[in-house]
Amino acid sequence: MSEEIEGRMPSSDEATHKEQQEIDDNVITPEKAEEVKLKARYPHLGAKPGGSDLLRKRLQKGQKFFDSGDYNMAKAKVKNKQQLPAVTPAEKAEITGDHIPTPQDIPQRKPSIVASKLAG
Amino acid sequence: MAGVGGGNDFQWCFSQVKGAIDEDVAEADIISTVEFNYSGELLATGDKGGRVVIFQREQESKNRPHSRGEYNVYSTFQSHEPEFDYLKSLEIEEKINKIRWLPQQNAAHSLLSTNDKTIKLWKISQRDKRAEGYNLKDEDGRLRDPFRITSLRVPVLLPMDRMVEASPRRIFANAHTYHINSISVNSDHETYLSADDLRVNLWHLEITDRSFNIVDIKPANMEELTEVITAAECHPHQCNVFVYSSSKGTIRLCDMRAAALCDRQSKFFEEPEDPSSRSFFSEIISSISDVKFSHSGRYMMTRDYLSVKVWDLNMENRPVETYQVHEYLRSKLCSLYENDCIFDKFECCWNGADSAIMTGSYNNFFRMFDRNTRRDITLEASRENSKPRAILKARKVSTGGKRKKDEISVDSLDFNKKILHTAWHPKENVIAVAATNNLYIFQDKIN
C-alpha cells in the first residue's frame, strides 16, 4: 500500500494507517459499518451525534421524580385494569414522568454498613 | 514478551491479590479508585460502598529476602454514606470517585476522598505507645480526687499494640451542583481543585466554607450544551497551572495568574480529526476519561476509549505519541454502545521515571507501553495466575480470522471484567490493578 490518502490525520501508528487504507478500499470504515448497524436498530436515534441528549442524561444522573397525584391515579388504574402501563422504554430515550414508582419498585433501603472484603 | 517498564530482561510477577473469591460480586465491593501515596508506602482503595481501605507495605525482612515488602491492611473506614437531596430529588451515591493523598507533613497521613458531591479530608494516625502512671487519673481512666493525691510521679511511655485511627478533619460540601469527577492537590500543598461536569473549583485545605470557582462552562441556555468536563489535574510543579479535559477530546491548560475565572484557556490541545472518518461514534470515543501529567511536568497523557495519547505541553496541535489500547474494538462499537461499555471510563498512569505508561482494558487485561523501546505488552489479572512470584505471561487478542493457540478472539472477551483503575508505585516497579472487586499487586521479578 503506497498510496497516500489525502486529508488523513497524522498517526504515529503505521500498522493502523495501512489497515485503514486497506479498509478504505472497501469504501466503508469499520466505524461507519457499526454506525449503519446502529441506525438500523434504532432509526429514531438523535440526528445530532453523541450530542445534548447523552450529555443531559449524564448531568441528570441520580434524579428521582415523584408526583403523589400521578402515583394515586396509577394506583386507581391498577384497581380498574389490574395492570400498570408498560414501563421499559424501547429506545435509549427515557420519558420523565411515565414511570410511576410503586412501593414494590423502590429499592430497599441499603443494608447496614458492612466492612470491605478487601480488609478481610 | 518482556522488556516493558524496565530493562530488556524485565518481567512482571504476581505478588498479592486482595478481595473475595466468590463469583457473586456485591455492587458495594466494586473498587472505584486506587492510589499510592507519595512514598509508595501506602496504597489506598475506594469502593462503590463508600469505604476506603489503606494498605501499608511491610518492611523488607531479612528472613525472606526474595519477597519484597507485601502490602497489608493498615486502616479501613467508611468515608461516605448514601444521601438523598430532598430539595433537588437527587440520589447521591456513596461511591468514592477519587482518592488523592496529601504530602506527608507529620507522623500522620492525610488523604482527600470524594463522592459525587462532597470531598472529605481524612487524617490517619497511628499510636503504638501509651502513657501509664498519670497523676490525675486512674489506670482505667477515672479521674482521681485531687485531694487524695499525695505524691507526684512521672508517667512512662509503654509500647502497645498498634492502633490506627482515621478521622474526618475537613468536610468540603455544597460546592458542586453536578457530579464531581476529579480532585487534585496543588504543588503548593495548600490548595486543591475539584471538578464536576461543568465547573472547576479551587479550595484551600484549611477552609471548608468557601471555594473559588475558576472554570465555568455552563451555557446560559442548557439546550446549547455541547461538552462537559471529564477530568482535571494540577501541574506537578507549577502551582498556577492546571488542565481539564472534555467529552469532545480536547484539553485546556489554564494559568490562574491570568484571570480569576479561567474561562479562556492559555493552551488548547486538540488533535485534528479527519472529517471523512467521522461517524456517530467519533465524539463518544474521543471523550477523554483521564488526564495525567508526567512526573516531570513536561508531558501529559490522556485516555480516550480506544487509545492513550502523550502530549508535549509545548505542542498543542497534536499528541507526540499515540498508543492503541484495543483497536480491535472499533468494529464492535455498535454492541459496545448498546451495552453501554462505550461509556466506560478508563484511567491511565505513568511509572515513576515517565518511561512507561499503563492502562486497563476488558477481560481483566491491562496494557503497558514502553515509551523508549516502543514495546507494548498485554497482561491479565486473574486468579489462575496467582501463585506467588508467578511470572505473568503476555496475552494476545486475535484480530484476524486465524486464531493462534493461546490467543483469545474478540468475541470471547468478557466485557464485564473491566480494568478501569490502575496505579504505579512512584519509585519502584510495583503496580496495583483493580479488577472489579479484587485488587492485584504485581512486582518485577527479582533475579
XYZ file of C-alpha atoms in Angstrom, chain B residues 13 16 139 166 194 215-216 243:
8
model
C 5.238 -11.311 38.574
C -0.704 -10.425 46.021
C -5.369 3.323 85.077
C -8.972 7.540 60.753
C -12.248 19.762 42.385
C -13.800 27.394 35.440
C -17.451 27.546 34.475
C -5.575 21.281 32.878
